[in-house]
Amino acid sequence: MNLKTNNQFRIEEDVQVPAERLWGAQTQRSLINFPIGVKREAAHKLGLLTGEQFDAWVRPQEMAHPLGGGR
């Protein structure tokens, strides 16, 4: 698979962000380091969203994933 990417520089390390994505390096690292279930649980525990709201707004199948998931 030959994806076009934008090189995003941060002191921690370089990270490859797919060119068609509208986010930067920090969001890409978040996707790599924290599974979507952890984010759902945190949003719910903090009282920011119900589980149903999270599921309606966050669609992991539409996100890039470092292991090849998403589009």
PDB file of N, CA and C in Angstrom:
ATOM      1  N   MET A   1       0.843  -1.172   0.000  1.00  0.00           N
ATOM      2  CA  MET A   1       0.000   0.000   0.000  1.00  0.00           C
ATOM      3  C   MET A   1       0.892   1.240   0.000  1.00  0.00           C
ATOM      4  N   ASN A   2       0.679   2.153  -0.911  1.00  0.00           N
ATOM      5  CA  ASN A   2       1.513   3.329  -1.038  1.00  0.00           C
ATOM      6  C   ASN A   2       0.672   4.570  -0.744  1.00  0.00           C
ATOM      7  N   LEU A   3       0.643   4.994   0.537  1.00  0.00           N
ATOM      8  CA  LEU A   3      -0.151   6.145   0.947  1.00  0.00           C
ATOM      9  C   LEU A   3       0.674   7.408   0.862  1.00  0.00           C
ATOM     10  N   LYS A   4       0.066   8.488   0.383  1.00  0.00           N
ATOM     11  CA  LYS A   4       0.713   9.784   0.465  1.00  0.00           C
ATOM     12  C   LYS A   4       0.607  10.244   1.911  1.00  0.00           C
ATOM     13  N   THR A   5       1.674  10.792   2.444  1.00  0.00           N
ATOM     14  CA  THR A   5       1.656  11.270   3.821  1.00  0.00           C
ATOM     15  C   THR A   5       2.292  12.641   3.903  1.00  0.00           C
ATOM     16  N   ASN A   6       1.982  13.350   4.977  1.00  0.00           N
ATOM     17  CA  ASN A   6       2.640  14.605   5.316  1.00  0.00           C
ATOM     18  C   ASN A   6       3.588  14.301   6.463  1.00  0.00           C
ATOM     19  N   ASN A   7       4.828  14.728   6.380  1.00  0.00           N
ATOM     20  CA  ASN A   7       5.743  14.552   7.501  1.00  0.00           C
ATOM     21  C   ASN A   7       5.447  15.620   8.530  1.00  0.00           C
ATOM     22  N   GLN A   8       5.185  15.209   9.738  1.00  0.00           N
ATOM     23  CA  GLN A   8       4.913  16.121  10.833  1.00  0.00           C
ATOM     24  C   GLN A   8       6.059  15.983  11.831  1.00  0.00           C
ATOM     25  N   PHE A   9       6.732  17.066  12.158  1.00  0.00           N
ATOM     26  CA  PHE A   9       7.868  16.994  13.070  1.00  0.00           C
ATOM     27  C   PHE A   9       7.467  17.399  14.471  1.00  0.00           C
ATOM     28  N   ARG A  10       7.892  16.607  15.412  1.00  0.00           N
ATOM     29  CA  ARG A  10       7.787  16.916  16.835  1.00  0.00           C
ATOM     30  C   ARG A  10       9.059  16.415  17.479  1.00  0.00           C
ATOM     31  N   ILE A  11       9.438  16.978  18.582  1.00  0.00           N
ATOM     32  CA  ILE A  11      10.668  16.559  19.252  1.00  0.00           C
ATOM     33  C   ILE A  11      10.621  15.087  19.630  1.00  0.00           C
ATOM     34  N   GLU A  12       9.464  14.582  20.035  1.00  0.00           N
ATOM     35  CA  GLU A  12       9.370  13.189  20.472  1.00  0.00           C
ATOM     36  C   GLU A  12       9.839  12.232  19.378  1.00  0.00           C
ATOM     37  N   GLU A  13       9.284  12.376  18.195  1.00  0.00           N
ATOM     38  CA  GLU A  13       9.628  11.527  17.053  1.00  0.00           C
ATOM     39  C   GLU A  13       8.800  11.968  15.859  1.00  0.00           C
ATOM     40  N   ASP A  14       9.258  11.637  14.687  1.00  0.00           N
ATOM     41  CA  ASP A  14       8.461  11.911  13.496  1.00  0.00           C
ATOM     42  C   ASP A  14       7.314  10.911  13.437  1.00  0.00           C
ATOM     43  N   VAL A  15       6.206  11.341  12.891  1.00  0.00           N
ATOM     44  CA  VAL A  15       5.056  10.456  12.735  1.00  0.00           C
ATOM     45  C   VAL A  15       4.462  10.709  11.348  1.00  0.00           C
ATOM     46  N   GLN A  16       4.022   9.662  10.711  1.00  0.00           N
ATOM     47  CA  GLN A  16       3.420   9.758   9.388  1.00  0.00           C
ATOM     48  C   GLN A  16       1.910   9.935   9.531  1.00  0.00           C
ATOM     49  N   VAL A  17       1.397  11.021   8.952  1.00  0.00           N
ATOM     50  CA  VAL A  17      -0.032  11.302   8.962  1.00  0.00           C
ATOM     51  C   VAL A  17      -0.530  11.159   7.522  1.00  0.00           C
ATOM     52  N   PRO A  18      -1.508  10.278   7.273  1.00  0.00           N
ATOM     53  CA  PRO A  18      -2.028  10.150   5.912  1.00  0.00           C
ATOM     54  C   PRO A  18      -2.463  11.514   5.367  1.00  0.00           C
ATOM     55  N   ALA A  19      -2.065  11.825   4.151  1.00  0.00           N
ATOM     56  CA  ALA A  19      -2.295  13.143   3.552  1.00  0.00           C
ATOM     57  C   ALA A  19      -3.771  13.517   3.468  1.00  0.00           C
ATOM     58  N   GLU A  20      -4.655  12.542   3.342  1.00  0.00           N
ATOM     59  CA  GLU A  20      -6.084  12.864   3.207  1.00  0.00           C
ATOM     60  C   GLU A  20      -6.733  13.198   4.544  1.00  0.00           C
ATOM     61  N   ARG A  21      -6.009  13.000   5.651  1.00  0.00           N
ATOM     62  CA  ARG A  21      -6.556  13.295   6.983  1.00  0.00           C
ATOM     63  C   ARG A  21      -6.397  14.769   7.290  1.00  0.00           C
ATOM     64  N   LEU A  22      -7.293  15.310   8.068  1.00  0.00           N
ATOM     65  CA  LEU A  22      -7.282  16.734   8.389  1.00  0.00           C
ATOM     66  C   LEU A  22      -6.684  17.010   9.766  1.00  0.00           C
ATOM     67  N   TRP A  23      -5.985  16.035  10.330  1.00  0.00           N
ATOM     68  CA  TRP A  23      -5.372  16.246  11.635  1.00  0.00           C
ATOM     69  C   TRP A  23      -3.858  16.194  11.522  1.00  0.00           C
ATOM     70  N   GLY A  24      -3.207  16.526  12.625  1.00  0.00           N
ATOM     71  CA  GLY A  24      -1.753  16.574  12.654  1.00  0.00           C
ATOM     72  C   GLY A  24      -1.136  15.467  13.487  1.00  0.00           C
ATOM     73  N   ALA A  25       0.121  15.666  13.830  1.00  0.00           N
ATOM     74  CA  ALA A  25       0.921  14.644  14.486  1.00  0.00           C
ATOM     75  C   ALA A  25       0.374  14.240  15.856  1.00  0.00           C
ATOM     76  N   GLN A  26      -0.077  15.198  16.639  1.00  0.00           N
ATOM     77  CA  GLN A  26      -0.520  14.866  17.985  1.00  0.00           C
ATOM     78  C   GLN A  26      -1.761  13.965  17.953  1.00  0.00           C
ATOM     79  N   THR A  27      -2.695  14.249  17.087  1.00  0.00           N
ATOM     80  CA  THR A  27      -3.875  13.395  16.965  1.00  0.00           C
ATOM     81  C   THR A  27      -3.485  12.018  16.461  1.00  0.00           C
ATOM     82  N   GLN A  28      -2.559  11.952  15.503  1.00  0.00           N
ATOM     83  CA  GLN A  28      -2.115  10.660  14.985  1.00  0.00           C
ATOM     84  C   GLN A  28      -1.480   9.834  16.101  1.00  0.00           C
ATOM     85  N   ARG A  29      -0.665  10.476  16.944  1.00  0.00           N
ATOM     86  CA  ARG A  29      -0.067   9.755  18.079  1.00  0.00           C
ATOM     87  C   ARG A  29      -1.141   9.241  19.030  1.00  0.00           C
ATOM     88  N   SER A  30      -2.174  10.040  19.238  1.00  0.00           N
ATOM     89  CA  SER A  30      -3.272   9.614  20.103  1.00  0.00           C
ATOM     90  C   SER A  30      -3.929   8.350  19.565  1.00  0.00           C
ATOM     91  N   LEU A  31      -4.144   8.309  18.245  1.00  0.00           N
ATOM     92  CA  LEU A  31      -4.738   7.112  17.641  1.00  0.00           C
ATOM     93  C   LEU A  31      -3.830   5.903  17.803  1.00  0.00           C
ATOM     94  N   ILE A  32      -2.522   6.133  17.739  1.00  0.00           N
ATOM     95  CA  ILE A  32      -1.560   5.044  17.870  1.00  0.00           C
ATOM     96  C   ILE A  32      -1.486   4.550  19.316  1.00  0.00           C
ATOM     97  N   ASN A  33      -1.486   5.487  20.271  1.00  0.00           N
ATOM     98  CA  ASN A  33      -1.203   5.139  21.665  1.00  0.00           C
ATOM     99  C   ASN A  33      -2.416   4.807  22.518  1.00  0.00           C
ATOM    100  N   PHE A  34      -3.601   5.241  22.117  1.00  0.00           N
ATOM    101  CA  PHE A  34      -4.777   5.024  22.952  1.00  0.00           C
ATOM    102  C   PHE A  34      -5.909   4.431  22.131  1.00  0.00           C
ATOM    103  N   PRO A  35      -6.238   3.185  22.382  1.00  0.00           N
ATOM    104  CA  PRO A  35      -7.358   2.563  21.666  1.00  0.00           C
ATOM    105  C   PRO A  35      -8.644   3.366  21.874  1.00  0.00           C
ATOM    106  N   ILE A  36      -9.532   3.308  20.917  1.00  0.00           N
ATOM    107  CA  ILE A  36     -10.768   4.091  20.953  1.00  0.00           C
ATOM    108  C   ILE A  36     -11.611   3.763  22.188  1.00  0.00           C
ATOM    109  N   GLY A  37     -11.560   2.541  22.683  1.00  0.00           N
ATOM    110  CA  GLY A  37     -12.326   2.168  23.874  1.00  0.00           C
ATOM    111  C   GLY A  37     -11.889   2.921  25.110  1.00  0.00           C
ATOM    112  N   VAL A  38     -10.610   3.222  25.220  1.00  0.00           N
ATOM    113  CA  VAL A  38     -10.097   3.986  26.358  1.00  0.00           C
ATOM    114  C   VAL A  38     -10.669   5.402  26.312  1.00  0.00           C
ATOM    115  N   LYS A  39     -10.744   5.979  25.129  1.00  0.00           N
ATOM    116  CA  LYS A  39     -11.289   7.326  24.985  1.00  0.00           C
ATOM    117  C   LYS A  39     -12.775   7.359  25.321  1.00  0.00           C
ATOM    118  N   ARG A  40     -13.500   6.317  24.910  1.00  0.00           N
ATOM    119  CA  ARG A  40     -14.938   6.247  25.200  1.00  0.00           C
ATOM    120  C   ARG A  40     -15.155   6.180  26.704  1.00  0.00           C
ATOM    121  N   GLU A  41     -14.389   5.327  27.368  1.00  0.00           N
ATOM    122  CA  GLU A  41     -14.522   5.167  28.816  1.00  0.00           C
ATOM    123  C   GLU A  41     -14.181   6.465  29.544  1.00  0.00           C
ATOM    124  N   ALA A  42     -13.120   7.136  29.117  1.00  0.00           N
ATOM    125  CA  ALA A  42     -12.716   8.389  29.762  1.00  0.00           C
ATOM    126  C   ALA A  42     -13.784   9.470  29.582  1.00  0.00           C
ATOM    127  N   ALA A  43     -14.317   9.616  28.372  1.00  0.00           N
ATOM    128  CA  ALA A  43     -15.351  10.621  28.117  1.00  0.00           C
ATOM    129  C   ALA A  43     -16.577  10.350  28.980  1.00  0.00           C
ATOM    130  N   HIS A  44     -16.920   9.094  29.127  1.00  0.00           N
ATOM    131  CA  HIS A  44     -18.086   8.723  29.935  1.00  0.00           C
ATOM    132  C   HIS A  44     -17.826   9.000  31.419  1.00  0.00           C
ATOM    133  N   LYS A  45     -16.664   8.576  31.924  1.00  0.00           N
ATOM    134  CA  LYS A  45     -16.353   8.774  33.351  1.00  0.00           C
ATOM    135  C   LYS A  45     -16.246  10.252  33.718  1.00  0.00           C
ATOM    136  N   LEU A  46     -15.768  11.074  32.787  1.00  0.00           N
ATOM    137  CA  LEU A  46     -15.663  12.505  33.043  1.00  0.00           C
ATOM    138  C   LEU A  46     -17.004  13.219  32.912  1.00  0.00           C
ATOM    139  N   GLY A  47     -18.026  12.498  32.479  1.00  0.00           N
ATOM    140  CA  GLY A  47     -19.346  13.084  32.328  1.00  0.00           C
ATOM    141  C   GLY A  47     -19.477  13.976  31.103  1.00  0.00           C
ATOM    142  N   LEU A  48     -18.547  13.837  30.162  1.00  0.00           N
ATOM    143  CA  LEU A  48     -18.589  14.660  28.961  1.00  0.00           C
ATOM    144  C   LEU A  48     -19.610  14.155  27.957  1.00  0.00           C
ATOM    145  N   LEU A  49     -19.707  12.850  27.826  1.00  0.00           N
ATOM    146  CA  LEU A  49     -20.618  12.232  26.861  1.00  0.00           C
ATOM    147  C   LEU A  49     -21.174  10.945  27.448  1.00  0.00           C
ATOM    148  N   THR A  50     -22.369  10.593  27.048  1.00  0.00           N
ATOM    149  CA  THR A  50     -22.864   9.259  27.371  1.00  0.00           C
ATOM    150  C   THR A  50     -22.216   8.300  26.379  1.00  0.00           C
ATOM    151  N   GLY A  51     -22.274   7.042  26.657  1.00  0.00           N
ATOM    152  CA  GLY A  51     -21.752   6.055  25.730  1.00  0.00           C
ATOM    153  C   GLY A  51     -22.423   6.146  24.370  1.00  0.00           C
ATOM    154  N   GLU A  52     -23.733   6.407  24.379  1.00  0.00           N
ATOM    155  CA  GLU A  52     -24.479   6.509  23.126  1.00  0.00           C
ATOM    156  C   GLU A  52     -24.045   7.743  22.322  1.00  0.00           C
ATOM    157  N   GLN A  53     -23.814   8.868  23.006  1.00  0.00           N
ATOM    158  CA  GLN A  53     -23.343  10.068  22.312  1.00  0.00           C
ATOM    159  C   GLN A  53     -21.968   9.831  21.690  1.00  0.00           C
ATOM    160  N   PHE A  54     -21.105   9.210  22.457  1.00  0.00           N
ATOM    161  CA  PHE A  54     -19.762   8.923  21.943  1.00  0.00           C
ATOM    162  C   PHE A  54     -19.848   8.065  20.691  1.00  0.00           C
ATOM    163  N   ASP A  55     -20.639   7.017  20.759  1.00  0.00           N
ATOM    164  CA  ASP A  55     -20.781   6.110  19.611  1.00  0.00           C
ATOM    165  C   ASP A  55     -21.371   6.817  18.391  1.00  0.00           C
ATOM    166  N   ALA A  56     -22.266   7.781  18.631  1.00  0.00           N
ATOM    167  CA  ALA A  56     -22.880   8.501  17.521  1.00  0.00           C
ATOM    168  C   ALA A  56     -21.909   9.485  16.872  1.00  0.00           C
ATOM    169  N   TRP A  57     -21.007  10.069  17.677  1.00  0.00           N
ATOM    170  CA  TRP A  57     -20.116  11.108  17.171  1.00  0.00           C
ATOM    171  C   TRP A  57     -18.758  10.595  16.741  1.00  0.00           C
ATOM    172  N   VAL A  58     -18.281   9.563  17.402  1.00  0.00           N
ATOM    173  CA  VAL A  58     -16.943   9.040  17.102  1.00  0.00           C
ATOM    174  C   VAL A  58     -17.113   7.746  16.326  1.00  0.00           C
ATOM    175  N   ARG A  59     -16.613   7.732  15.119  1.00  0.00           N
ATOM    176  CA  ARG A  59     -16.753   6.560  14.252  1.00  0.00           C
ATOM    177  C   ARG A  59     -15.361   6.020  13.941  1.00  0.00           C
ATOM    178  N   PRO A  60     -14.858   5.089  14.747  1.00  0.00           N
ATOM    179  CA  PRO A  60     -13.501   4.587  14.543  1.00  0.00           C
ATOM    180  C   PRO A  60     -13.280   3.994  13.162  1.00  0.00           C
ATOM    181  N   GLN A  61     -14.308   3.482  12.540  1.00  0.00           N
ATOM    182  CA  GLN A  61     -14.160   2.907  11.205  1.00  0.00           C
ATOM    183  C   GLN A  61     -13.799   3.978  10.178  1.00  0.00           C
ATOM    184  N   GLU A  62     -14.003   5.255  10.514  1.00  0.00           N
ATOM    185  CA  GLU A  62     -13.670   6.342   9.607  1.00  0.00           C
ATOM    186  C   GLU A  62     -12.319   6.979   9.931  1.00  0.00           C
ATOM    187  N   MET A  63     -11.632   6.441  10.929  1.00  0.00           N
ATOM    188  CA  MET A  63     -10.350   7.000  11.332  1.00  0.00           C
ATOM    189  C   MET A  63      -9.206   6.158  10.782  1.00  0.00           C
ATOM    190  N   ALA A  64      -8.075   6.807  10.600  1.00  0.00           N
ATOM    191  CA  ALA A  64      -6.870   6.071  10.225  1.00  0.00           C
ATOM    192  C   ALA A  64      -6.414   5.280  11.447  1.00  0.00           C
ATOM    193  N   HIS A  65      -5.832   4.173  11.246  1.00  0.00           N
ATOM    194  CA  HIS A  65      -5.352   3.352  12.349  1.00  0.00           C
ATOM    195  C   HIS A  65      -3.968   2.847  12.004  1.00  0.00           C
ATOM    196  N   PRO A  66      -3.031   2.905  12.959  1.00  0.00           N
ATOM    197  CA  PRO A  66      -1.658   2.516  12.658  1.00  0.00           C
ATOM    198  C   PRO A  66      -1.512   1.050  12.239  1.00  0.00           C
ATOM    199  N   LEU A  67      -2.485   0.228  12.540  1.00  0.00           N
ATOM    200  CA  LEU A  67      -2.386  -1.177  12.198  1.00  0.00           C
ATOM    201  C   LEU A  67      -3.198  -1.511  10.959  1.00  0.00           C
ATOM    202  N   GLY A  68      -3.612  -0.501  10.218  1.00  0.00           N
ATOM    203  CA  GLY A  68      -4.275  -0.743   8.949  1.00  0.00           C
ATOM    204  C   GLY A  68      -5.788  -0.687   8.987  1.00  0.00           C
ATOM    205  N   GLY A  69      -6.390  -0.388  10.134  1.00  0.00           N
ATOM    206  CA  GLY A  69      -7.845  -0.283  10.193  1.00  0.00           C
ATOM    207  C   GLY A  69      -8.292   1.019   9.571  1.00  0.00           C
ATOM    208  N   GLY A  70      -9.537   1.324   9.656  1.00  0.00           N
ATOM    209  CA  GLY A  70     -10.063   2.551   9.070  1.00  0.00           C
ATOM    210  C   GLY A  70     -10.110   2.445   7.550  1.00  0.00           C
ATOM    211  N   ARG A  71     -10.151   3.604   6.898  1.00  0.00           N
ATOM    212  CA  ARG A  71     -10.223   3.616   5.433  1.00  0.00           C
ATOM    213  C   ARG A  71      -8.921   3.278   4.789  1.00  0.00           C
TER     214      ARG A  71
END
